[in-house]
PDB file of C-alpha atoms and ligand atoms in Angstrom:
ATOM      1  CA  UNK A 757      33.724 -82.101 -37.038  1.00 71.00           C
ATOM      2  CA  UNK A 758      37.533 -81.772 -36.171  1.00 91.00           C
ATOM      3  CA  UNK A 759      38.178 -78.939 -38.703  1.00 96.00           C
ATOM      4  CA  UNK A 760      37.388 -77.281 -41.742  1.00 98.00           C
ATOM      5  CA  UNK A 761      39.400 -79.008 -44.076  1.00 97.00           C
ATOM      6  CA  UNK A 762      36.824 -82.127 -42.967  1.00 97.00           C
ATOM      7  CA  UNK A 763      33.838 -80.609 -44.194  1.00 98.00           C
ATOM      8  CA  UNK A 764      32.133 -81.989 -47.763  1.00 98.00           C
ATOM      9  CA  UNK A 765      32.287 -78.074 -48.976  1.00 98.00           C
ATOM     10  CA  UNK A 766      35.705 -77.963 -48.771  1.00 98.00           C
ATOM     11  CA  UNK A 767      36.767 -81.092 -50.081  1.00 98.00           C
ATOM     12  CA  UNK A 768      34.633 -80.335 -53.110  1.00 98.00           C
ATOM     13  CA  UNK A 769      36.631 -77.237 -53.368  1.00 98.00           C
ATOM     14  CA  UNK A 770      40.037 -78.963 -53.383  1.00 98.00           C
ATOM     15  CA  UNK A 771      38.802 -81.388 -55.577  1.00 98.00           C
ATOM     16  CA  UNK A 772      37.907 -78.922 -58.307  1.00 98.00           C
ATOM     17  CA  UNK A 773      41.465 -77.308 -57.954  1.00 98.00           C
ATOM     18  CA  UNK A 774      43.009 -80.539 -57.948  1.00 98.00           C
ATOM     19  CA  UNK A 775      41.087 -81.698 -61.747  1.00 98.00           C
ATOM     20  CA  UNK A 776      41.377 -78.174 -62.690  1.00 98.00           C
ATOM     21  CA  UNK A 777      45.328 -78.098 -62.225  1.00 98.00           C
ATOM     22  CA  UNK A 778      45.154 -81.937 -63.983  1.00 98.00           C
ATOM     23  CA  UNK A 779      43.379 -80.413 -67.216  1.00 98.00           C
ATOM     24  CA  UNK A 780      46.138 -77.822 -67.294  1.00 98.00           C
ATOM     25  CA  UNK A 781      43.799 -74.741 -66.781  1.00 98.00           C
ATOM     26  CA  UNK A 782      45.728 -73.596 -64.045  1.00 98.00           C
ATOM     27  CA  UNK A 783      49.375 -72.347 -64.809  1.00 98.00           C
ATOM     28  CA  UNK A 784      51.404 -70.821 -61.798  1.00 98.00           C
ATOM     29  CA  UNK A 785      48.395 -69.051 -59.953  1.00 98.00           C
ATOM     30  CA  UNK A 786      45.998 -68.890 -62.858  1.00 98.00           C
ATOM     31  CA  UNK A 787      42.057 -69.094 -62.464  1.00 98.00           C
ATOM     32  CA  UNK A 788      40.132 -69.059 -59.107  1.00 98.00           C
ATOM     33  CA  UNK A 789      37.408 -70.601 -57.186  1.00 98.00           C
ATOM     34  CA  UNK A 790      34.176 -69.110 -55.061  1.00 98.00           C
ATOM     35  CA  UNK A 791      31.806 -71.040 -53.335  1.00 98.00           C
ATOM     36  CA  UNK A 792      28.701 -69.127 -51.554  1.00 98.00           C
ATOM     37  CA  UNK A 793      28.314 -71.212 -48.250  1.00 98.00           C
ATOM     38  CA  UNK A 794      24.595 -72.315 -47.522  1.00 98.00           C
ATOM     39  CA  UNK A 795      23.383 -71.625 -43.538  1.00 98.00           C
ATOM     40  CA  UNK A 796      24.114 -74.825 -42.329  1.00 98.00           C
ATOM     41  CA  UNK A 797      27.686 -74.958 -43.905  1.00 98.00           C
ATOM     42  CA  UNK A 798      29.014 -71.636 -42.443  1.00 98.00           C
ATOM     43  CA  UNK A 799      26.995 -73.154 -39.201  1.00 98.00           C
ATOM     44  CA  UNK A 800      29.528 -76.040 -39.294  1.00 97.00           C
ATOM     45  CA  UNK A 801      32.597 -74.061 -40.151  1.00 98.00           C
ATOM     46  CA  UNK A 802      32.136 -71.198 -37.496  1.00 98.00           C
ATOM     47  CA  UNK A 803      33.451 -72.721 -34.654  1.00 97.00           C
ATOM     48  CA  UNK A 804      36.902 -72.257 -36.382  1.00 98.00           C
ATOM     49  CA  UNK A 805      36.389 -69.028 -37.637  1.00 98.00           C
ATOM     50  CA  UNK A 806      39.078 -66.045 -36.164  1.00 96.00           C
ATOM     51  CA  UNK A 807      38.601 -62.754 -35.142  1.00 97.00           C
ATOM     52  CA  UNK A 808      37.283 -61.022 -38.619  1.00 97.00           C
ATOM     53  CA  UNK A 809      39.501 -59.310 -40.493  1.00 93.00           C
ATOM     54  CA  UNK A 810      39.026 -55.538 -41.958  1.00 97.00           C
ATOM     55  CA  UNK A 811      36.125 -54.791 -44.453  1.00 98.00           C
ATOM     56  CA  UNK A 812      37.853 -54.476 -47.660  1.00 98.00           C
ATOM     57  CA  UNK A 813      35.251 -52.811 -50.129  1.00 97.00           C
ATOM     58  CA  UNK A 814      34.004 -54.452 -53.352  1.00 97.00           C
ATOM     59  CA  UNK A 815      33.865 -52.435 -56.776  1.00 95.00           C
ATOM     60  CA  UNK A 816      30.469 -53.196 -57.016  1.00 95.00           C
ATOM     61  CA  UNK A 817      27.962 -53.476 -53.993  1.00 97.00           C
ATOM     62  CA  UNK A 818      26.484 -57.126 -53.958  1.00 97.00           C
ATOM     63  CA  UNK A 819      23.296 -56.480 -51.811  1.00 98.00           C
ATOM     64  CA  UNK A 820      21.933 -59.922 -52.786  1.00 97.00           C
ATOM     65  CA  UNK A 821      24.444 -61.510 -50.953  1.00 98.00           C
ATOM     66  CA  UNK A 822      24.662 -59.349 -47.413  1.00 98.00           C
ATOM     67  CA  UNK A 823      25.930 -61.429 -44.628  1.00 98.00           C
ATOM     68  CA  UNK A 824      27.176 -64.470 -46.640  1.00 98.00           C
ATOM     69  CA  UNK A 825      30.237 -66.332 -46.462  1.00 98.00           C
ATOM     70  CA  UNK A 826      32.191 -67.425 -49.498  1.00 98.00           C
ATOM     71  CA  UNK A 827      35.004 -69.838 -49.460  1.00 98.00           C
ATOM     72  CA  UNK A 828      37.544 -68.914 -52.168  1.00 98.00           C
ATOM     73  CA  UNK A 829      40.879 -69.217 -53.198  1.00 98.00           C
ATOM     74  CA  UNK A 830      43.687 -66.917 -52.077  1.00 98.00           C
ATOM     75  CA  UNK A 831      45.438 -64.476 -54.545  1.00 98.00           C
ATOM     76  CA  UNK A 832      48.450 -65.535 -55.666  1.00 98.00           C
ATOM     77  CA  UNK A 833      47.630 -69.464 -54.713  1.00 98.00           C
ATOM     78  CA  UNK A 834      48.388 -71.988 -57.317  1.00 98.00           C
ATOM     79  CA  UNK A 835      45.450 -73.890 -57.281  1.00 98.00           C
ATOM     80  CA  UNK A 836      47.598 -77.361 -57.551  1.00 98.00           C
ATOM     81  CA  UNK A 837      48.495 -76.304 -53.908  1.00 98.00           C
ATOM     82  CA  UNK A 838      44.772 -76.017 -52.495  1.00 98.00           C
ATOM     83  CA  UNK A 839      44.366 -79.948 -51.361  1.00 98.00           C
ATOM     84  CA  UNK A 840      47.704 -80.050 -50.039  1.00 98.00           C
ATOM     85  CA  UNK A 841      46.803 -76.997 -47.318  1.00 98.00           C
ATOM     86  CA  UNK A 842      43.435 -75.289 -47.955  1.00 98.00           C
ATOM     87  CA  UNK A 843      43.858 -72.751 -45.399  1.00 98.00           C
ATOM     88  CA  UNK A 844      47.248 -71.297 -46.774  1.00 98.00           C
ATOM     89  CA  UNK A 845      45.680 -71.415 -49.980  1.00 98.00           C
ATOM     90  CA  UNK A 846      42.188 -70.499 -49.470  1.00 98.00           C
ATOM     91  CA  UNK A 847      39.855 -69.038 -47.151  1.00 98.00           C
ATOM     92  CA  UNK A 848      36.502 -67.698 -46.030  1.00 98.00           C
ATOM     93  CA  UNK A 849      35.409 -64.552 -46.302  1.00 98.00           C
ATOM     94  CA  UNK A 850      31.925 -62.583 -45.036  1.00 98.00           C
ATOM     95  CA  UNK A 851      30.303 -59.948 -47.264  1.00 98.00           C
ATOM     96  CA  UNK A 852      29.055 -56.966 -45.086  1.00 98.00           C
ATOM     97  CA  UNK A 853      25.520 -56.288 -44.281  1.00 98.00           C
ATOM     98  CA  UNK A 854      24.914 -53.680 -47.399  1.00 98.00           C
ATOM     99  CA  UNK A 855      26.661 -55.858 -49.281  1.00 98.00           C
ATOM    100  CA  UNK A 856      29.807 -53.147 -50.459  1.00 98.00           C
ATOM    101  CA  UNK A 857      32.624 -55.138 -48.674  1.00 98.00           C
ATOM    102  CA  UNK A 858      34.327 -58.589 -47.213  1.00 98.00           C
ATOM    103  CA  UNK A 859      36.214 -59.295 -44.238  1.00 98.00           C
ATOM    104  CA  UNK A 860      38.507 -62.602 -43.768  1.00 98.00           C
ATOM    105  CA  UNK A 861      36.872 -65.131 -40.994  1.00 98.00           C
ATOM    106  CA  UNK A 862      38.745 -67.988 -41.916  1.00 98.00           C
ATOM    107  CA  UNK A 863      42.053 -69.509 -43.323  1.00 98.00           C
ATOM    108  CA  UNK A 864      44.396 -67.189 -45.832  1.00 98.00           C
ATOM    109  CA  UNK A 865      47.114 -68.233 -43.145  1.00 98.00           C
ATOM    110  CA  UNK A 866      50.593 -66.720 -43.406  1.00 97.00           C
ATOM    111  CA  UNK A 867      49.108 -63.417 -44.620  1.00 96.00           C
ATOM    112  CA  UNK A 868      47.149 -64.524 -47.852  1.00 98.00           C
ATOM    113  CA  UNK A 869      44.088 -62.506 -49.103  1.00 98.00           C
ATOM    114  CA  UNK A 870      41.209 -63.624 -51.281  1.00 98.00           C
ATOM    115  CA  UNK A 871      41.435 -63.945 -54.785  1.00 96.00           C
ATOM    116  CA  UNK A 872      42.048 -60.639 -57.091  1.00 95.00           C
ATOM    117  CA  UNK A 873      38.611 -61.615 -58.762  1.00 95.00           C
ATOM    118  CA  UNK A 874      36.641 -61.734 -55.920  1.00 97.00           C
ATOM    119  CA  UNK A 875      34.343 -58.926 -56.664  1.00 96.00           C
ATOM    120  CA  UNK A 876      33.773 -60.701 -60.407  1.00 96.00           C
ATOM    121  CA  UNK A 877      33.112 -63.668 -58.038  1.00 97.00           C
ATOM    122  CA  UNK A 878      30.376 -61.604 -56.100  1.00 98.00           C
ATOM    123  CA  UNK A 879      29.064 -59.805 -58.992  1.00 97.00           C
ATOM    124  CA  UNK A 880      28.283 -63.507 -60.758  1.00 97.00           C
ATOM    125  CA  UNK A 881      26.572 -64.887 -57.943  1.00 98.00           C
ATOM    126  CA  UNK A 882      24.947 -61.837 -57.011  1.00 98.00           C
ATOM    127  CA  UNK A 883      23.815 -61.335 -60.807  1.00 98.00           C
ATOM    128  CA  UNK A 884      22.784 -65.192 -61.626  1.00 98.00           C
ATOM    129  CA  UNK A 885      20.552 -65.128 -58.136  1.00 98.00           C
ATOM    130  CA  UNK A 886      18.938 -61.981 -59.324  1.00 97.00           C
ATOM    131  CA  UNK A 887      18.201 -63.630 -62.477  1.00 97.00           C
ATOM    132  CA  UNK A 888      16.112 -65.950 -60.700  1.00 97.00           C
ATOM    133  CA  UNK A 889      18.612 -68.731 -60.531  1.00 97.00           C
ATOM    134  CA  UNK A 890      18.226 -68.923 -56.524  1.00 97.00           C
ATOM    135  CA  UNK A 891      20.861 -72.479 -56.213  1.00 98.00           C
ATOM    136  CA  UNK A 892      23.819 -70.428 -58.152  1.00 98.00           C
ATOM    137  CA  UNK A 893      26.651 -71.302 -55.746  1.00 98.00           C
ATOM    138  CA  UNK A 894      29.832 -71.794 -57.447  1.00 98.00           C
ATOM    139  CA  UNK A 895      31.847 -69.192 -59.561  1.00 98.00           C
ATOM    140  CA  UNK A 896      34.644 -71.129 -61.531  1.00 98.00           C
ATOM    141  CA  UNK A 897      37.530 -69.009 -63.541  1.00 98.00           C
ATOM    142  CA  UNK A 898      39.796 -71.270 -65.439  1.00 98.00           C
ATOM    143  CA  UNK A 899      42.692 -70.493 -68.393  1.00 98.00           C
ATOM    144  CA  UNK A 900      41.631 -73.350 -70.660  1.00 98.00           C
ATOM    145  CA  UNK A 901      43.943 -73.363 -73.450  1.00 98.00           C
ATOM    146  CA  UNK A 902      41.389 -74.718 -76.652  1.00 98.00           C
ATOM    147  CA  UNK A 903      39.050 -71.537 -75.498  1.00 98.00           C
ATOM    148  CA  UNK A 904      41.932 -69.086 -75.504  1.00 98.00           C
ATOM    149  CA  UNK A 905      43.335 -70.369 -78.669  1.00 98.00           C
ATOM    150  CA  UNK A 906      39.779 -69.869 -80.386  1.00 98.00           C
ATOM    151  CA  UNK A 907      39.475 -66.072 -79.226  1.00 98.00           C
ATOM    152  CA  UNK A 908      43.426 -65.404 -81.124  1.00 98.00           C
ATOM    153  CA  UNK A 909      42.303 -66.327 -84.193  1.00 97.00           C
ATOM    154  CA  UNK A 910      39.221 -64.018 -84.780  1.00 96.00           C
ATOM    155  CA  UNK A 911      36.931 -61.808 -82.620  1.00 97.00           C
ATOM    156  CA  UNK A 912      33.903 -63.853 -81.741  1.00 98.00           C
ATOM    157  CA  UNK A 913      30.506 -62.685 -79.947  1.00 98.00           C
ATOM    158  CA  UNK A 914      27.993 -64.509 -78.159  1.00 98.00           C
ATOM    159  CA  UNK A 915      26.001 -65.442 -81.268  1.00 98.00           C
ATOM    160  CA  UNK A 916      28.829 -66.728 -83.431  1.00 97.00           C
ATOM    161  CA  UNK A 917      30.905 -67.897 -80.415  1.00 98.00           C
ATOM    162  CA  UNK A 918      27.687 -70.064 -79.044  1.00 98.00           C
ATOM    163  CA  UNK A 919      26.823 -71.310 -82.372  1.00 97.00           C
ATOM    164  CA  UNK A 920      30.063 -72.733 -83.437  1.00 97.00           C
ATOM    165  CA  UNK A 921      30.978 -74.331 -80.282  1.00 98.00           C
ATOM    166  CA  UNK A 922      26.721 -75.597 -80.190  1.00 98.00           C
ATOM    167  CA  UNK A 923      27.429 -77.227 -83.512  1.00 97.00           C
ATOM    168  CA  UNK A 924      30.973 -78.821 -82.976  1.00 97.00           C
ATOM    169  CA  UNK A 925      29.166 -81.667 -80.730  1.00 98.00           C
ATOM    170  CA  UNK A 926      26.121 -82.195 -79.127  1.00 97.00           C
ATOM    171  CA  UNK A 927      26.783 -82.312 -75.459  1.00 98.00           C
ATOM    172  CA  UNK A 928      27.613 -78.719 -76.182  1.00 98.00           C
ATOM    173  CA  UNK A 929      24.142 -77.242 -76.729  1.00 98.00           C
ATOM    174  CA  UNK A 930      22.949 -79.337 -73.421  1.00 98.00           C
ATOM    175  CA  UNK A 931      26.071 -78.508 -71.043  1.00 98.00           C
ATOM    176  CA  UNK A 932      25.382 -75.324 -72.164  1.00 98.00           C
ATOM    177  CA  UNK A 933      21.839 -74.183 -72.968  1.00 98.00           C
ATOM    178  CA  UNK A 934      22.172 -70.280 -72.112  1.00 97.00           C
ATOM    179  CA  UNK A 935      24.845 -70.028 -74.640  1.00 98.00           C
ATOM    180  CA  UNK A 936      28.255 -68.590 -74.202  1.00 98.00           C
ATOM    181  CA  UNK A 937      28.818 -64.823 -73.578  1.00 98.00           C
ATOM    182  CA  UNK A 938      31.677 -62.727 -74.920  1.00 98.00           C
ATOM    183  CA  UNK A 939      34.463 -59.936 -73.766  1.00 98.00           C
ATOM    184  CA  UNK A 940      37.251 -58.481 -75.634  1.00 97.00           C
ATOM    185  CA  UNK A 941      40.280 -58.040 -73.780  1.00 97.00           C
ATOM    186  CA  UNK A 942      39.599 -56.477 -70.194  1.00 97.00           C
ATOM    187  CA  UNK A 943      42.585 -56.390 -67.557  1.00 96.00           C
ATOM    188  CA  UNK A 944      42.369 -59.208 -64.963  1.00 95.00           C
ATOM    189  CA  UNK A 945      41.120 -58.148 -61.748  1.00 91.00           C
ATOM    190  CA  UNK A 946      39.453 -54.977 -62.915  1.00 94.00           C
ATOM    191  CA  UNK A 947      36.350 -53.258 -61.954  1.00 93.00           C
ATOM    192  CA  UNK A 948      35.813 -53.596 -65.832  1.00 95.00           C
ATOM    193  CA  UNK A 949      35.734 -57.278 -65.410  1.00 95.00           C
ATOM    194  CA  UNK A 950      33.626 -57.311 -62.799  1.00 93.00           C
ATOM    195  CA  UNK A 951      30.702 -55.780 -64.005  1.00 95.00           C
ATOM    196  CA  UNK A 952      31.582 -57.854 -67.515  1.00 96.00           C
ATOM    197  CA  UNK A 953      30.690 -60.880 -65.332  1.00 95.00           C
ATOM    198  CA  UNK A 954      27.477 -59.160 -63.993  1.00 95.00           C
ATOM    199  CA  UNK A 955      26.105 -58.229 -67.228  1.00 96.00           C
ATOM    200  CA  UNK A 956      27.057 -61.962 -68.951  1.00 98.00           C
ATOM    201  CA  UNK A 957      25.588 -63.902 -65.768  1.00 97.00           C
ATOM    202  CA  UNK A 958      22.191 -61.691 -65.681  1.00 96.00           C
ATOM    203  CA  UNK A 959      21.834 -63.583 -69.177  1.00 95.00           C
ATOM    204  CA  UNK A 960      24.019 -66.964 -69.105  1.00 97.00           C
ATOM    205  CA  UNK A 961      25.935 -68.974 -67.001  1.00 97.00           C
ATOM    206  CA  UNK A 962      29.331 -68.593 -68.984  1.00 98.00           C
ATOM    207  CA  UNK A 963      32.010 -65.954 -69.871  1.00 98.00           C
ATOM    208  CA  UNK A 964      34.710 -65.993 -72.750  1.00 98.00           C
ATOM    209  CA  UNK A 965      37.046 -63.842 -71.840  1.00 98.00           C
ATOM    210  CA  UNK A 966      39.498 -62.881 -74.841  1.00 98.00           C
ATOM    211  CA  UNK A 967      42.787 -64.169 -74.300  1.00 98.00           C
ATOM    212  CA  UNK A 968      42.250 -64.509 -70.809  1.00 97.00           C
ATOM    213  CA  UNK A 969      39.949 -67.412 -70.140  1.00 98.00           C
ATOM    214  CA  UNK A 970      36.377 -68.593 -68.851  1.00 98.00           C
ATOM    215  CA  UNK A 971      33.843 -67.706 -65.945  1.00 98.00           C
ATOM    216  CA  UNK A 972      31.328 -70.346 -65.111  1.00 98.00           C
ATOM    217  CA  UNK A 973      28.603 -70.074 -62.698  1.00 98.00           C
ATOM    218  CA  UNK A 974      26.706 -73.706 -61.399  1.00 98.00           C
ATOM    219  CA  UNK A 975      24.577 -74.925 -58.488  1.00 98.00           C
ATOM    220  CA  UNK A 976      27.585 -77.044 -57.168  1.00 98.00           C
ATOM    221  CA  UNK A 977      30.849 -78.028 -58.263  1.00 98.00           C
ATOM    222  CA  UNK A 978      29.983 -80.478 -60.815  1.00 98.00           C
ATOM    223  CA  UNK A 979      27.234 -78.029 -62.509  1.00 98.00           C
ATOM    224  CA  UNK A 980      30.289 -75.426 -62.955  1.00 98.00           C
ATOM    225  CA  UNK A 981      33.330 -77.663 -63.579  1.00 98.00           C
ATOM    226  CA  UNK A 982      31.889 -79.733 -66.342  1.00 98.00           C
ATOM    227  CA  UNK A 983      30.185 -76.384 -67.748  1.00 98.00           C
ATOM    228  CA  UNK A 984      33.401 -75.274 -68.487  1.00 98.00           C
ATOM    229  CA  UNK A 985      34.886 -78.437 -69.055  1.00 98.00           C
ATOM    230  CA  UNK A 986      32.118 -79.259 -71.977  1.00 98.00           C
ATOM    231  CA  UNK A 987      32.813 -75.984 -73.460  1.00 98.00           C
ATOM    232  CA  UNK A 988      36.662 -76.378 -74.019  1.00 98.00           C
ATOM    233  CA  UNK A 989      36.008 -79.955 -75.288  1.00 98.00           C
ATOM    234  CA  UNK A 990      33.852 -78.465 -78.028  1.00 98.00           C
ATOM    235  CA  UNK A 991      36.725 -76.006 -78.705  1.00 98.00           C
ATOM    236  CA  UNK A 992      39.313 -78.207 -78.804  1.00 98.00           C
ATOM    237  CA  UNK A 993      36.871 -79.989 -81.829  1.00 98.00           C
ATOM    238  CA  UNK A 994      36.796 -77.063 -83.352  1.00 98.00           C
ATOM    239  CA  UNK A 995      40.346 -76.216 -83.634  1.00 98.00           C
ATOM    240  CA  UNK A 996      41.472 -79.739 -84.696  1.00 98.00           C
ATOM    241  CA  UNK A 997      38.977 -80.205 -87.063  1.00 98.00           C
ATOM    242  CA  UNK A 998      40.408 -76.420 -88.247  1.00 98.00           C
ATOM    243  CA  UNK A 999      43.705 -77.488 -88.616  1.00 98.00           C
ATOM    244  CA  UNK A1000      42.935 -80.615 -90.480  1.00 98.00           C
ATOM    245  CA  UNK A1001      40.865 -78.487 -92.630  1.00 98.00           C
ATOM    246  CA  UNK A1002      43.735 -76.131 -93.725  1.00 98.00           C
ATOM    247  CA  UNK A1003      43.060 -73.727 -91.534  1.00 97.00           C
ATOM    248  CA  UNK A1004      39.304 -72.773 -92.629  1.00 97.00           C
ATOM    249  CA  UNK A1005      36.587 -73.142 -90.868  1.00 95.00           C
ATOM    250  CA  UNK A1006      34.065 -73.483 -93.311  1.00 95.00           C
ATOM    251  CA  UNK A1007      33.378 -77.166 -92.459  1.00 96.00           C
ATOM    252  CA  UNK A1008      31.430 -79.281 -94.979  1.00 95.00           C
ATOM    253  CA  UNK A1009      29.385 -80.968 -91.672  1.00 95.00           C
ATOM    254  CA  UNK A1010      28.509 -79.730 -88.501  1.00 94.00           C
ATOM    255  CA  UNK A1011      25.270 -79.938 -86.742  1.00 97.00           C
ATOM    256  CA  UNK A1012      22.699 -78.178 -88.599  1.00 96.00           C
ATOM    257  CA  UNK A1013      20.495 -75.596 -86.850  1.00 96.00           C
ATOM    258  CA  UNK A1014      17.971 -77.643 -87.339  1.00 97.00           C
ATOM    259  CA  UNK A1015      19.416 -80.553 -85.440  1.00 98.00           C
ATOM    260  CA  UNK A1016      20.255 -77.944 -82.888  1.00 98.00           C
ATOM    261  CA  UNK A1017      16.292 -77.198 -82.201  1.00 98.00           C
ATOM    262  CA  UNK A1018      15.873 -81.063 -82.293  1.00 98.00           C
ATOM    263  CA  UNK A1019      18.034 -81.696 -79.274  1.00 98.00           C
ATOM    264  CA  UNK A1020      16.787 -78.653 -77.191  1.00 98.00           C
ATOM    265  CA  UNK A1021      13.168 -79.557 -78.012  1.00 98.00           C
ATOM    266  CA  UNK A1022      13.994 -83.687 -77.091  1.00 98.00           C
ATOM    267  CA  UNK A1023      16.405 -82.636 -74.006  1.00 98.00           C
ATOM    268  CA  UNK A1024      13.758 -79.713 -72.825  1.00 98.00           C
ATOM    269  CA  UNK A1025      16.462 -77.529 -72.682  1.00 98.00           C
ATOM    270  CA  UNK A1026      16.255 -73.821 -72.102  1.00 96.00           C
ATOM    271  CA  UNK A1027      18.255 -73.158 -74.992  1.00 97.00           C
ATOM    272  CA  UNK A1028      18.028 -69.343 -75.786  1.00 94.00           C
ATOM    273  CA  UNK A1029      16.030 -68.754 -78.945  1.00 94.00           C
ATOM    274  CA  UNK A1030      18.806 -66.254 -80.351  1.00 95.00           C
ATOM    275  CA  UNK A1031      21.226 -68.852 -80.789  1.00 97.00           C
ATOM    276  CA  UNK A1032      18.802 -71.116 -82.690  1.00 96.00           C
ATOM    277  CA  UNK A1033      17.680 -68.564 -85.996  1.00 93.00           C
ATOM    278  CA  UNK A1034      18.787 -69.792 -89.291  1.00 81.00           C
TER     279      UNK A1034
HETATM  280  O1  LIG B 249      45.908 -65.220 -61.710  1.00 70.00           O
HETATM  281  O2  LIG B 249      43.349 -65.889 -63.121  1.00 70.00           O
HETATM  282  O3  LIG B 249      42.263 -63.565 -63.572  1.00 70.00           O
HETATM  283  C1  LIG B 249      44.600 -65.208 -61.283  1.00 70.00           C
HETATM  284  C2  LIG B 249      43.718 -64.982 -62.415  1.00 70.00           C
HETATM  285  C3  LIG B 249      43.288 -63.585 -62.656  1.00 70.00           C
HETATM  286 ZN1  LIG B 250      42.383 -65.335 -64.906  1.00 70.00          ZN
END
C-alpha cells in the first residue's frame, strides 16, 4: 500500500462526495461524511498516521466507540474537492479511550479540522450500534433540495413524514423500512443536533432535519447513500405530483396502507408497525 488515498475505504469515501456533489446536495461546503474504520482498515492506514493531534472533547461522550478511528470530512471542505486531495479535505481522527474526545492522526493538511458535525457523526454511530445494529459504519449528512422543500411547506413528524414519502413509490417503504425521523429547526453543529441524531438513530436509520437537510446511517457507503438518495426521490414525487395537483396534496392515488403491509410482508421488511395503522 503506497498511501492512504490507495486504500478501498477511502476511495469509497471520495466516491460518495463525488455523486453527492453530482446530485447537487452539496453547495459550497454543505453536508459531511463519517466512516468508522474496521481493525484491519486503520491497520492498513497507520503506517501513515502523524504524531496525534490534541483531544478535542465531544458534546456527548461516545463510549461505544473508545479507541476507534473515523475518517471524515474536514470543516469547511466542499465535498466536490474530496477526490481531487482527500487529505486537505478530509482526515482521520481517533476517539479517546472513555470515549469524550478525538484527536487528528491523519490528513486535515494545511490546518483543516474535522467536520463541525462530528459529534452528531459519533452520536449516530454510537446510538445505531447500541441499538443492536453492530455493521453501522457510515454517517451521511446531505442538503437535498426535494427534502428541504417538503419541510417549508408544512411541519411534518415521523408518522406523517414516513407515510407520505412510504406511499409516493414503493422503493420507498423498502430503502427505508425504519421510517423517517423528524426535527424542527436546530442550529447546525449544535450540541442540540447532536443528541437529535442520537435519539432518531436509537429508533431509525434517517433524520429530516427542517430546512437543513438529512442524516443517514448504513453498513457501507451504498447502504447510506442510496438511503438518502431513495428518500429524496420519493420527495421529489411528492412535490411534482403537488404542483401538478394545484398545490394540494390530497392525491386521488397513492399507495394504500394496505399495499404498504403487502410489500413489507412480501419484501420481509422490518417496517415499523407505527407507520403501517390505518
Ligand atoms: O456546512 O452541512 O450541517 C456543513 C454542514 C453543517
Ligand atoms: Zn448541514
Amino acid at each position: 500500500m503506497g498511501s492512504v488515498e490507495q486504500l478501498a475505504v477511502v476511495r469509497g469515501f471520495a466516491r460518495v462526495c463525488q455523486e453527492g456533489w453530482g446530485q447537487g446536495w452539496h453547495e459550497r461546503n454543505g453536508g459531511n461524511l463519517t466512516c468508522l474504520l474496521t481493525d484491519e482498515q486503520v491497520g492498513e492506514a497507520r503506517p501513515f498516521f502523524r504524531e496525534p493531534g490534541e483531544w478535542a472533547p465531544l458534546t456527548e461522550a461516545v463510549p461505544r466507540l473508545a479507541g476507534r478511528v473515523l475518517l471524515t470530512t474536514a470543516t469547511g471542505a466542499h465535498l466536490r474537492n474530496v477526490p481531487g486531495d482527500v487529505a486537505g479535505n478530509a482526515g482521520m481522527v481517533e476517539i479517546a479511550p472513555d470515549g469524550a474526545a478525538w484527536r487528528m492522526v491523519w490528513g486535515f493538511e494545511g490546518g483543516g479540522r474535522p467536520t463541525s458535525e462530528i459529534s452528531a457523526h459519533a452520536s449516530c454511530l454510537a446510538a445505531r450500534r447500541d441499538a443492536g445494529f453492530a455493521n453501522a459504519s457510515v454517517v451521511y449528512h446531505a442538503h437535498p433540495s426535494n427534502l428541504i422543500a417538503m419541510t417549508l411547506l408544512r411541519s411534518w413528524d415521523d408518522v406523517s413524514l414516513t407515510r407520505m414519502l412510504w406511499r409516493s413509490m414503493a422503493e420507498c417503504i423498502i430503502a427505508a423500512p425504519y421510517g423517517v425521523a423528524v426535527a424542527g429547526w436546530i442550529t447546525p453543529g449544535s450540541a442540540e443536533l447532536a443528541a437529535a441524531c442520537r435519539d432518531a438513530m436509537a429508533v431509525g436509520n434517517a433524520l429530516v432535519m427542517a430546512q437543513h437537510g438529512v442524516f443517514c446511517c448504513g453498513s457501507d457507503f451504498d447502504d447510506a447513500f442510496s438511503l438518502l438518495h431513495t428518500l429524496d426521490k420519493a420527495a421529489g414525487i411528492y412535490l411534482s405530483a403537488r404542483a401538478a395537483n394545484g398545490g394540494s396534496d390530497e392525491f386521488a392515488n397513492g399507495i394504500s396502507v394496505s399495499g404498504l403491509r403487502d410489500i413489507a410482508q412480501r419484501y420481509d421488511l422490518p417496517a415499523n408497525p407505527k407507520y403501517l395503522e390505518e
